[in-house]
Amino acid sequence: MQNSRSATVRLPVMEHLRWRPTVNERDFIECALQSDLRVDGRHSFDFRKLKITFGREDGSSEVQLGETHVMGYVTVQLVQPYRDRPNEGTLAIFTEFSPMADPSFEPGRPGELAIELGRVIDRGLRESRAVDMESLCVVAGKHVWSVRVDLHILDNGGNLIDAANIAALAALSTFRRPECTVGGDDGQQVTVHDPEVRDPLPLTIHHMPIAVTFAYFGEGNIVVLDPTYKEEAVMGGRMTAIVNSNGDVCAIQKAGGEGVMSSVIMQCLRIASVKAADITSKIKKAVDSYTTEKALKKVKRLPTSVPQKINVTNVTMDGKGDGELEKQSVQMHSDVQQISKGDENQQSIKRNSPLTRDRIAKHKQTSTFIGGPSNWDPYSKGVTLRSLKISDLPDPPTMVKASSREDAQPMTESSNAEVNTSSAVAAGESESHEIGSPKSLKDAIKPKHKRKKKKSDRS
Amino acid sequence: MELRRPAPSPLVDNYVVPGDVVLDLSEMNNQTIKLGAGLRQECDTIEATSAGKLRQLKPNKYCIENSQKRYKPSVEDTVLGIVVDTKPDNFLVDIKGPNLAFLPVLSFEGGTRRNIPKFKIGTLIYARVVKANSIMNPELSCMDATGKAAKFGQLKDGYMFDTSTGMSRMLLSSPTCPVLEVLGKKLSFEIAVGLNGRVWVNAPAASTVILVSNAIMRSESLSGIKQRAMVENLLERLS
């Protein structure tokens, strides 16, 4: 019974894990807001604690707004521009709602919230012309820079639009694109320089549009700023105003079914402009501290002055040259060693003569190496001669034995081996001993032959 | 014949990680060991399967206390659940576990077919776990063992927030934890703590509820002395 119940009743895992407000929670949040109290102790128009950090690479940022966590990442690519705007680069916003952020986020297909967030930020940045697109043009009609901003939602604690917008602005502020040079015969060829060859260039940002989100409760009478996920579950409507620090309204997005009066909207816009100035100063402070820290790291690498830098580079070049010359001389030494004939040795000596004094010493060393083969020559010659002489001596008895019996062939091989060893032993003896050696060899062969005959008879 | 007390594990009150050998059974004879959560027998050894602090509840009972957000149902735990669906025979209750829990409609004091309580979706229930198997949905009850409602049932009004299971266990510990002690002296409020990491607070004034909930949420990573200082700071801010 229970098994069947569990089988039939089991809900989808995602649906089950979704956070739900209780009736108590919903009622309490609304009751507290009527008394101008918020459940986390903030006032109606306070932001949560904002923390901006940057990654190791330029153009990556992490923003924490209370429990909301968003990561922004900027990349560029040289592409062909659109036909209608040949002199302008492009800016695109991509959002990635990670399932880690919220159990209701599913990988793959973006939901309504993801589409809305991407479009609101894209509208705020692009249509208000916050980033200068014409400065991204390299060759009109052929090559322009395409800027891509990826936003990853890491933790959903409510009010994603504000956090994602701040992450995008912080990432764009610290991003550096590679420098390009246009040249060639026709003036159309583009050279993209490595960041280590030339310092990359920052983007031109005219102003910072800041997103500020308001939540409406109780038929629009109650307004709060920066709602948490619990307040988002209870609110009747939501409005996002994108304003810059100059007080210009760049975009407004109204979501939810609750109607709001125009006077309330005007009040929200005034509050948003104040908050936008505050957040803009925080972003610029964070970006400046990051830029200063990075500049300090660069200075630490080369603490010496400019002329010393030049000397250091010269020394390194000289070192490389010496290394190469040494390698060449080593090769010459190897060539000298390979050459064993006298004439070529003399030629190599002549070649070495124009070298410097240090190389004269090396030449002396090579002369010692040249003497090496001379030591080897008489020994090898002696070995060859003796082997030839000894090989002639046992020829007639081996032929006689072979004709008598075919089984005697391995015996002859062993006897040859013995001959070789005896010849090696006799190498150090005088000529008189050499004359006597063949007799001893003949005597040694005969008794072994007799013994082997006996063995064969027995078998 | 008196049996000697078993020698306690040297790792009691220390942090263990999965794979640590807690006890060696080959050295013990004629003794019964009861294993709690986070421990497993592997031939002659008892090993930890979760990270946390090893506790000795009785001379022969061990378990590992850890702090996490996912609740693992256990019999006789008191939990706060949210009604997510109503079926003819059961209420489906979310107790922050892997599966939804069943709350039979007859598991209330004096419950019969004629007076089944009507709970809306989202109702907060204070209940007791009566069945908890890993292969089945856990089952809850709003009665104690003697059939009385005691403290169980629906919780009206108030505010419920989430903490970790370690925080819940600390709030329910025998010597009252410093946060509740200091708050109890200054404010009058009603509190229900579920072992699944949920806490419900109710008070006549909304500001009191907000203060208590924020104090409890902030006190998890603080020591006892700092908890008292933090609560007193909040109280001064209130007045």
XYZ file of C-alpha atoms in Angstrom:
698
model
C 0.000 0.000 0.000
C 2.633 2.508 1.063
C 4.894 1.578 -1.804
C 2.117 2.144 -4.301
C 1.287 5.423 -2.611
C 4.869 6.617 -2.812
C 5.054 5.562 -6.451
C 1.922 7.426 -7.439
C 2.418 10.470 -5.253
C 6.093 11.140 -5.951
C 6.466 14.598 -7.468
C 9.203 15.823 -9.799
C 12.345 16.466 -7.805
C 12.748 20.006 -9.049
C 9.188 20.866 -8.184
C 9.565 19.370 -4.726
C 12.781 21.227 -3.890
C 11.424 24.605 -4.897
C 11.264 27.078 -2.051
C 7.723 27.921 -0.998
C 6.540 30.601 1.389
C 4.286 29.513 4.201
C 1.009 31.203 4.962
C 2.534 32.483 8.194
C 5.515 33.908 6.367
C 3.439 35.640 3.716
C 1.102 37.193 6.245
C 3.937 38.259 8.508
C 5.957 39.913 5.736
C 2.964 41.952 4.652
C 2.077 42.869 8.226
C 5.630 43.953 8.970
C 5.828 46.043 5.817
C 2.687 47.890 6.817
C 4.656 48.977 9.888
C 7.656 49.947 7.708
C 9.604 46.946 8.987
C 11.468 44.444 6.848
C 12.223 40.912 7.946
C 15.992 41.331 7.673
C 16.063 44.547 9.669
C 16.603 46.965 6.795
C 14.654 50.118 6.115
C 12.415 50.419 3.093
C 14.983 52.064 0.826
C 18.235 50.371 1.836
C 20.374 48.156 -0.329
C 21.901 45.022 1.073
C 25.645 44.848 1.566
C 27.361 45.129 -1.822
C 30.717 43.447 -2.383
C 32.614 43.595 -5.702
C 35.665 41.426 -6.369
C 37.678 40.830 -9.533
C 39.334 37.773 -10.974
C 42.910 37.313 -12.103
C 42.113 38.180 -15.693
C 40.918 41.554 -16.872
C 37.215 41.653 -17.484
C 35.988 39.181 -14.860
C 34.067 40.299 -11.796
C 32.034 38.811 -8.974
C 29.284 40.729 -7.253
C 27.651 39.778 -3.976
C 24.505 41.660 -3.025
C 23.528 40.134 0.296
C 22.986 36.474 -0.561
C 22.758 37.064 -4.310
C 25.932 36.063 -6.142
C 26.598 36.915 -9.802
C 29.741 36.532 -11.907
C 30.426 38.623 -15.007
C 32.940 37.859 -17.743
C 33.824 39.902 -20.846
C 35.467 38.628 -24.039
C 36.058 40.186 -27.476
C 36.380 38.837 -30.975
C 37.185 40.372 -34.362
C 34.151 39.937 -36.604
C 32.647 41.451 -39.705
C 30.248 44.259 -38.854
C 26.593 44.442 -39.770
C 25.842 45.982 -43.126
C 23.693 48.753 -41.752
C 26.340 49.844 -39.242
C 29.766 49.283 -40.805
C 31.569 51.652 -38.415
C 30.359 50.230 -35.103
C 31.277 47.222 -33.019
C 28.693 45.102 -31.232
C 27.840 44.416 -27.597
C 25.922 41.290 -26.563
C 24.738 40.128 -23.137
C 24.412 36.419 -22.375
C 22.941 35.061 -19.143
C 23.476 31.645 -17.609
C 21.130 30.691 -14.785
C 23.009 27.963 -13.004
C 20.959 25.255 -11.248
C 23.277 25.871 -8.317
C 21.629 29.253 -7.829
C 18.108 27.996 -7.299
C 16.458 24.558 -7.500
C 13.853 25.959 -9.864
C 16.505 26.896 -12.445
C 16.874 24.128 -14.986
C 19.946 23.782 -17.196
C 19.614 24.317 -20.903
C 16.425 26.095 -21.783
C 16.328 29.622 -20.321
C 13.232 30.543 -18.368
C 11.224 33.722 -18.314
C 13.367 35.300 -15.628
C 16.562 34.658 -17.602
C 15.172 36.203 -20.770
C 13.839 39.226 -18.915
C 17.103 39.774 -17.068
C 19.196 39.576 -20.218
C 16.960 41.969 -22.112
C 16.705 44.542 -19.337
C 20.476 44.729 -18.891
C 21.060 44.711 -22.635
C 18.616 47.564 -23.079
C 20.186 49.527 -20.247
C 23.713 49.169 -21.605
C 23.287 49.187 -25.351
C 20.374 51.463 -26.082
C 21.642 54.140 -23.724
C 25.033 53.921 -25.487
C 27.005 53.444 -22.306
C 29.928 51.876 -24.199
C 31.392 53.656 -27.210
C 30.819 51.310 -30.148
C 32.565 53.395 -32.792
C 35.915 53.114 -31.016
C 35.693 49.344 -31.533
C 35.947 49.753 -35.309
C 39.268 48.600 -36.815
C 38.581 48.565 -40.563
C 35.238 50.006 -41.585
C 33.036 47.377 -43.155
C 35.499 44.522 -42.607
C 36.842 44.178 -39.077
C 35.267 45.357 -35.843
C 35.496 44.195 -32.256
C 32.518 42.276 -30.903
C 32.181 42.519 -27.114
C 30.442 39.665 -25.333
C 29.384 39.824 -21.676
C 28.548 36.526 -19.960
C 26.608 36.711 -16.707
C 26.497 33.616 -14.498
C 23.985 33.548 -11.654
C 25.663 31.633 -8.836
C 23.208 32.162 -5.979
C 19.695 33.548 -6.103
C 18.924 35.598 -3.020
C 16.493 37.909 -4.773
C 16.962 41.013 -6.942
C 19.075 39.416 -9.646
C 18.736 42.290 -12.096
C 20.585 44.787 -9.916
C 23.404 42.383 -9.082
C 23.814 41.232 -12.677
C 23.844 44.807 -13.938
C 26.566 45.781 -11.460
C 28.578 42.700 -12.448
C 28.357 43.628 -16.125
C 29.421 47.220 -15.483
C 32.329 46.191 -13.255
C 33.541 43.641 -15.800
C 33.332 46.125 -18.672
C 35.224 48.705 -16.607
C 38.194 46.402 -16.012
C 38.248 44.755 -19.435
C 41.233 45.395 -21.745
C 41.170 44.544 -25.433
C 44.294 43.825 -27.508
C 45.736 46.636 -29.568
C 45.471 46.487 -33.378
C 47.612 47.999 -36.109
C 46.268 48.525 -39.612
C 48.909 48.344 -42.339
C 49.895 46.473 -45.464
C 50.026 47.666 -49.065
C 46.318 48.290 -49.371
C 45.911 49.581 -45.795
C 43.489 46.754 -45.006
C 45.678 44.261 -43.162
C 45.153 44.070 -39.406
C 47.837 43.042 -36.926
C 46.567 42.063 -33.477
C 49.347 42.560 -30.925
C 49.882 40.241 -27.993
C 49.150 41.776 -24.564
C 52.800 41.222 -23.668
C 54.040 43.094 -26.738
C 51.759 46.086 -26.361
C 49.568 47.067 -23.442
C 45.897 46.312 -24.103
C 43.425 49.157 -24.266
C 40.381 49.764 -22.047
C 36.905 50.218 -23.421
C 35.480 53.708 -23.711
C 32.589 53.934 -21.236
C 30.603 57.152 -21.327
C 28.387 56.561 -18.306
C 27.217 53.791 -16.022
C 23.516 52.916 -16.140
C 22.619 51.431 -12.753
C 19.610 49.144 -12.339
C 17.500 49.753 -9.228
C 14.609 47.391 -8.525
C 11.532 48.211 -6.438
C 8.881 45.812 -5.170
C 5.243 46.783 -4.612
C 2.994 45.327 -1.940
C -0.625 45.739 -1.031
C -2.093 47.356 -4.155
C 0.967 49.515 -4.716
C 0.769 51.354 -1.429
C 3.975 49.904 -0.004
C 7.274 50.217 -1.887
C 10.572 48.603 -0.909
C 13.991 48.656 -2.541
C 16.154 45.616 -3.292
C 13.699 42.830 -2.393
C 14.987 39.522 -1.042
C 13.770 36.210 -2.390
C 11.193 35.993 0.372
C 9.825 39.428 -0.436
C 9.844 38.554 -4.136
C 7.625 35.579 -3.360
C 5.090 37.820 -1.636
C 5.212 41.024 -3.726
C 2.442 42.016 -6.084
C 4.544 43.812 -8.666
C 8.053 44.905 -9.497
C 9.697 47.788 -11.309
C 13.294 48.145 -12.436
C 14.585 51.624 -13.220
C 17.958 51.957 -14.968
C 19.395 55.372 -14.150
C 22.889 56.812 -14.374
C 24.618 59.072 -11.891
C 23.632 62.160 -13.905
C 19.983 61.454 -13.207
C 19.184 60.373 -16.771
C 16.643 57.579 -17.061
C 17.966 54.946 -19.466
C 15.276 52.270 -19.188
C 12.275 51.279 -17.114
C 10.829 47.792 -16.816
C 7.563 47.101 -15.022
C 6.740 43.491 -14.223
C 3.865 41.911 -12.341
C 0.180 42.596 -12.406
C -0.049 45.281 -9.734
C -0.904 48.753 -11.001
C 1.141 51.705 -9.769
C 0.293 55.392 -9.868
C 2.508 57.793 -11.787
C 3.321 59.764 -8.644
C 4.730 56.624 -7.053
C 6.827 55.994 -10.160
C 8.246 59.516 -10.061
C 9.159 59.049 -6.420
C 10.859 55.770 -7.270
C 12.860 57.431 -10.028
C 14.111 60.102 -7.640
C 15.169 57.448 -5.136
C 16.778 55.458 -7.943
C 18.913 58.391 -9.067
C 20.239 58.829 -5.534
C 20.982 55.125 -5.237
C 22.556 55.056 -8.709
C 25.044 57.757 -7.729
C 25.944 55.782 -4.611
C 26.436 52.511 -6.489
C 28.391 54.230 -9.265
C 30.851 55.575 -6.724
C 31.206 52.112 -5.192
C 31.897 50.524 -8.580
C 34.461 53.165 -9.511
C 36.165 52.792 -6.145
C 36.439 49.038 -6.589
C 37.685 49.354 -10.176
C 40.283 51.969 -9.170
C 41.621 49.810 -6.352
C 41.865 46.830 -8.698
C 43.624 48.885 -11.391
C 46.060 50.351 -8.861
C 46.883 46.934 -7.462
C 47.507 45.564 -10.943
C 49.727 48.535 -11.846
C 51.754 47.960 -8.688
C 52.306 44.348 -9.672
C 53.639 45.465 -13.041
C 56.079 47.907 -11.442
C 57.421 45.230 -9.098
C 58.576 43.068 -11.981
C 61.137 45.625 -13.237
C 62.353 47.701 -10.277
C 65.433 49.060 -12.166
C 65.460 52.220 -14.266
C 65.037 52.426 -18.028
C 68.752 52.589 -19.096
C 69.546 49.567 -16.954
C 66.737 47.726 -18.673
C 68.451 48.383 -22.008
C 71.774 47.129 -20.643
C 70.096 44.019 -19.327
C 68.645 43.273 -22.724
C 72.037 43.822 -24.383
C 73.709 41.454 -21.955
C 71.134 38.796 -22.662
C 71.680 39.183 -26.390
C 75.455 38.909 -25.972
C 74.962 35.821 -23.893
C 72.850 34.282 -26.596
C 75.493 35.104 -29.212
C 78.238 33.520 -27.135
C 76.114 30.453 -26.675
C 75.572 30.108 -30.380
C 79.263 30.582 -31.133
C 80.151 27.959 -28.558
C 77.702 25.572 -30.154
C 79.336 26.137 -33.536
C 82.796 25.483 -32.097
C 81.511 22.290 -30.491
C 80.222 21.179 -33.866
C 83.617 21.917 -35.381
C 85.226 19.772 -32.700
C 82.925 16.910 -33.543
C 83.758 17.294 -37.233
C 87.442 17.242 -36.383
C 87.001 14.057 -34.394
C 85.103 12.399 -37.199
C 87.885 13.167 -39.674
C 90.630 10.551 -39.280
C 92.761 11.282 -42.336
C 95.897 13.421 -42.073
C 95.137 15.733 -44.956
C 91.748 16.724 -43.626
C 93.257 17.194 -40.190
C 95.639 19.741 -41.628
C 92.771 21.516 -43.357
C 90.835 21.734 -40.078
C 93.942 23.095 -38.388
C 94.140 25.800 -41.012
C 90.481 26.655 -40.506
C 90.976 26.980 -36.750
C 93.981 29.287 -37.114
C 91.995 32.552 -37.591
C 90.076 32.007 -34.289
C 90.789 34.082 -31.203
C 93.237 33.231 -28.441
C 90.596 31.361 -26.428
C 89.889 29.260 -29.438
C 93.601 28.642 -29.913
C 93.495 26.852 -26.572
C 90.481 24.901 -27.813
C 92.493 24.105 -30.917
C 95.194 22.629 -28.691
C 92.549 20.468 -27.093
C 91.438 19.383 -30.542
C 95.032 18.517 -31.383
C 95.049 16.122 -28.445
C 91.842 14.568 -29.772
C 93.430 14.203 -33.197
C 96.082 12.011 -31.609
C 93.421 9.522 -30.501
C 93.118 7.491 -33.719
C 96.896 7.129 -33.956
C 96.827 5.053 -30.770
C 94.130 2.805 -32.225
C 95.740 2.255 -35.621
C 98.563 -0.278 -34.868
C 96.385 -2.405 -32.605
C 93.639 -2.799 -35.183
C 96.171 -3.487 -37.912
C 97.900 -6.115 -35.774
C 94.627 -7.794 -35.000
C 93.696 -8.042 -38.649
C 97.051 -9.426 -39.694
C 97.198 -12.034 -36.964
C 93.657 -13.168 -37.610
C 94.497 -13.610 -41.286
C 97.644 -15.625 -40.532
C 95.984 -17.857 -37.964
C 92.990 -18.572 -40.200
C 95.278 -20.072 -42.888
C 96.995 -22.543 -40.564
C 94.067 -24.808 -39.498
C 92.534 -24.951 -42.985
C 93.995 -28.335 -44.185
C 93.252 -30.336 -41.001
C 89.678 -29.005 -40.874
C 89.123 -30.060 -44.472
C 90.437 -33.535 -43.770
C 88.173 -33.896 -40.727
C 85.159 -32.631 -42.569
C 85.695 -35.108 -45.377
C 85.999 -37.948 -42.877
C 82.858 -37.166 -40.843
C 80.097 -34.583 -41.118
C 79.468 -34.528 -37.346
C 82.893 -32.983 -36.833
C 81.723 -29.537 -38.049
C 80.727 -28.175 -34.581
C 84.074 -29.428 -33.316
C 85.822 -27.356 -35.946
C 83.832 -24.294 -34.892
C 84.845 -24.772 -31.288
C 88.426 -25.260 -32.363
C 88.263 -22.000 -34.290
C 87.014 -20.267 -31.168
C 89.906 -21.725 -29.212
C 92.271 -20.537 -31.905
C 90.895 -17.007 -31.596
C 91.302 -17.009 -27.833
C 94.816 -18.375 -28.062
C 95.678 -15.736 -30.612
C 94.365 -13.061 -28.247
C 96.492 -14.471 -25.452
C 99.524 -14.540 -27.724
C 99.072 -10.912 -28.741
C 101.416 -9.669 -26.041
C 104.158 -12.245 -26.638
C 107.236 -11.839 -28.789
C 107.760 -13.251 -32.273
C 109.547 -16.362 -31.043
C 106.476 -17.335 -29.072
C 104.313 -16.723 -32.106
C 106.306 -19.278 -34.089
C 105.651 -21.939 -31.431
C 101.945 -21.263 -31.078
C 100.691 -23.297 -34.085
C 102.341 -26.469 -32.767
C 100.618 -26.169 -29.434
C 97.306 -25.626 -31.246
C 97.764 -28.838 -33.264
C 98.580 -30.785 -30.126
C 95.475 -29.389 -28.382
C 93.126 -30.406 -31.208
C 94.080 -34.065 -31.442
C 93.288 -35.325 -27.898
C 89.892 -33.560 -27.836
C 89.001 -35.220 -31.111
C 89.851 -38.631 -29.674
C 87.739 -38.054 -26.566
C 84.701 -37.028 -28.616
C 85.073 -40.203 -30.733
C 84.824 -42.307 -27.606
C 81.666 -40.457 -26.540
C 80.069 -41.025 -29.928
C 80.878 -44.735 -29.772
C 79.250 -45.054 -26.394
C 76.014 -43.351 -27.516
C 29.030 -10.382 37.622
C 29.501 -6.767 36.664
C 30.531 -6.076 33.107
C 33.191 -3.450 32.817
C 32.225 -0.275 31.067
C 33.399 -0.309 27.481
C 36.378 1.893 26.795
C 35.188 4.992 24.925
C 36.513 5.797 21.504
C 39.492 8.161 21.625
C 37.822 10.264 18.943
C 34.835 11.318 21.051
C 34.199 15.073 20.837
C 36.659 15.323 17.954
C 36.028 16.035 14.315
C 36.045 12.980 12.066
C 35.888 12.701 8.303
C 34.495 9.873 6.163
C 36.790 6.863 6.352
C 38.034 7.434 9.891
C 38.040 4.276 12.012
C 36.082 5.136 15.126
C 36.078 1.788 16.928
C 37.866 -1.529 16.543
C 35.466 -4.344 17.415
C 38.157 -7.020 17.506
C 39.459 -5.564 20.762
C 36.038 -5.658 22.416
C 34.114 -8.692 23.602
C 30.567 -9.233 24.832
C 29.595 -5.607 24.409
C 26.728 -4.108 22.450
C 27.356 -0.932 20.485
C 24.530 1.157 19.074
C 25.291 3.165 15.970
C 23.628 6.464 15.261
C 23.713 8.711 12.243
C 26.878 8.927 10.207
C 28.445 5.621 11.295
C 28.728 2.267 9.562
C 30.160 -1.135 10.445
C 32.818 -2.436 8.080
C 33.745 -6.006 9.147
C 35.493 -5.512 12.494
C 35.641 -1.726 12.448
C 33.186 1.119 12.813
C 33.814 3.853 10.262
C 32.450 7.332 9.785
C 30.448 8.030 6.645
C 29.917 11.754 7.144
C 32.043 14.622 8.367
C 31.269 16.119 11.757
C 31.841 15.771 15.460
C 31.676 12.334 17.074
C 29.328 12.186 20.033
C 28.841 9.510 22.681
C 25.221 9.742 23.762
C 25.303 6.819 26.181
C 28.125 4.533 27.263
C 27.454 2.392 24.214
C 25.808 4.717 21.699
C 27.667 6.828 19.152
C 26.597 9.211 16.434
C 28.074 11.989 14.329
C 26.664 15.479 14.624
C 27.034 17.601 11.551
C 25.512 20.805 10.295
C 23.863 20.880 6.904
C 20.800 22.257 5.171
C 19.292 19.027 3.892
C 17.398 17.245 6.638
C 17.616 13.484 6.962
C 14.463 12.169 8.649
C 14.896 10.268 11.881
C 12.308 8.690 14.148
C 11.124 10.779 17.110
C 12.462 14.028 15.647
C 10.242 17.063 15.947
C 10.078 18.973 12.683
C 8.401 21.985 11.146
C 6.691 21.076 7.891
C 4.860 22.989 5.180
C 1.732 21.481 3.670
C 2.217 21.299 -0.094
C -0.737 19.127 -1.070
C -3.807 17.468 0.415
C -4.866 13.952 -0.497
C -7.889 12.041 0.773
C -5.827 10.020 3.248
C -2.683 12.098 3.735
C -1.346 15.600 3.789
C 1.886 15.931 1.828
C 4.316 17.905 3.960
C 7.675 19.377 2.997
C 10.201 18.846 5.788
C 13.308 19.837 3.793
C 14.129 16.202 3.221
C 14.806 14.203 0.089
C 11.136 13.247 -0.161
C 7.841 14.698 0.905
C 6.468 13.378 4.169
C 3.029 11.844 4.725
C 0.837 13.233 7.480
C -2.200 10.947 7.838
C -5.478 12.758 8.341
C -6.196 10.621 11.418
C -2.915 11.416 13.189
C -4.373 14.257 15.262
C -5.712 14.143 18.780
C -9.245 12.861 18.683
C -9.041 12.585 14.920
C -11.853 10.750 13.176
C -13.293 10.701 9.705
C -15.854 13.301 10.718
C -13.512 16.035 11.940
C -10.604 15.968 9.479
C -8.730 19.272 9.794
C -8.665 21.477 6.709
C -5.197 22.833 5.958
C -4.472 25.205 3.118
C -1.387 24.789 1.001
C 1.394 26.571 2.841
C 0.179 25.802 6.348
C 2.941 25.414 8.919
C 2.763 22.200 10.960
C 4.731 21.198 14.035
C 4.903 17.406 13.936
C 6.790 14.345 15.062
C 8.440 11.794 12.781
C 7.047 8.301 13.417
C 8.461 6.421 10.431
C 11.657 7.140 8.587
C 13.002 4.575 6.133
C 15.376 5.394 3.350
C 13.252 3.636 0.748
C 9.894 5.131 1.747
C 8.420 8.527 2.312
C 8.671 9.466 5.987
C 5.501 9.598 8.018
C 4.564 12.284 10.517
C 2.169 12.516 13.398
C 0.726 15.415 15.388
C 0.348 13.345 18.529
C 2.865 12.164 21.061
C 3.202 8.521 22.004
C 0.273 8.704 24.421
C -2.115 10.160 21.864
C -2.164 13.693 23.202
C -1.676 16.731 20.987
C 0.807 18.214 23.488
C 2.649 20.888 21.502
C 1.989 19.548 18.006
C -0.342 20.855 15.387
C -0.754 23.910 13.230
C 1.238 27.054 14.021
C -0.678 30.251 13.359
C 0.781 33.710 12.741
C 4.433 34.297 13.524
C 7.397 34.075 11.195
C 9.331 30.987 10.084
C 12.903 31.109 8.816
C 15.500 28.555 7.784
C 18.711 27.697 9.590
C 21.033 24.732 9.476
C 20.397 21.502 11.322
C 23.339 22.195 13.608
C 21.816 25.508 14.604
C 18.520 23.816 15.396
C 20.229 21.261 17.580
C 22.052 24.035 19.415
C 18.805 25.884 20.059
C 17.298 22.710 21.503
C 20.293 21.767 23.639
C 19.797 21.146 27.353
C 21.665 24.111 28.808
C 19.796 26.927 27.106
C 21.895 28.441 24.370
C 23.109 31.997 25.074
C 20.981 33.650 22.383
C 17.690 32.361 23.722
C 18.786 32.987 27.286
C 19.539 36.670 26.739
C 16.517 37.192 24.508
C 14.252 35.489 27.040
C 15.287 37.900 29.760
C 14.459 41.016 27.769
C 11.622 39.993 25.449
C 8.580 37.772 25.617
C 8.106 35.622 22.542
C 6.996 32.163 21.507
C 9.402 29.916 19.623
C 9.228 26.475 18.000
C 12.397 24.836 16.738
C 12.318 21.968 14.271
C 15.285 19.640 13.958
C 15.056 19.987 10.187
C 16.539 23.473 10.326
C 13.400 25.543 10.623
C 12.550 27.964 13.417
C 9.219 29.643 14.044
C 8.942 32.777 16.177
C 5.833 34.601 17.279
C 5.397 37.710 19.411
C 2.782 40.436 19.821
C 4.926 43.045 18.051
C 6.413 42.511 14.602
C 9.625 44.281 15.577
C 10.204 41.717 18.322
C 9.820 38.865 15.857
C 12.227 40.512 13.432
C 14.786 41.119 16.159
C 14.619 37.554 17.477
C 14.829 36.014 14.022
C 17.795 38.139 12.992
C 19.585 37.446 16.270
C 19.177 33.705 15.819
C 20.252 33.795 12.189
C 23.383 35.773 12.961
C 24.437 33.721 15.979
C 25.300 30.512 14.166
C 28.930 31.355 13.512
C 29.539 33.114 16.822
C 30.798 31.802 20.145
C 28.760 32.023 23.330
C 30.232 35.284 24.556
C 29.949 36.939 21.165
C 26.370 35.759 20.891
C 25.449 37.545 24.099
C 27.250 40.702 22.998
C 25.532 40.628 19.606
C 22.075 40.195 21.134
C 22.642 42.979 23.646
C 23.824 45.207 20.810
C 20.642 44.500 18.869
C 18.523 45.176 21.939
C 20.216 48.535 22.476
C 19.593 49.391 18.840
C 15.930 48.560 19.264
C 15.378 50.817 22.265
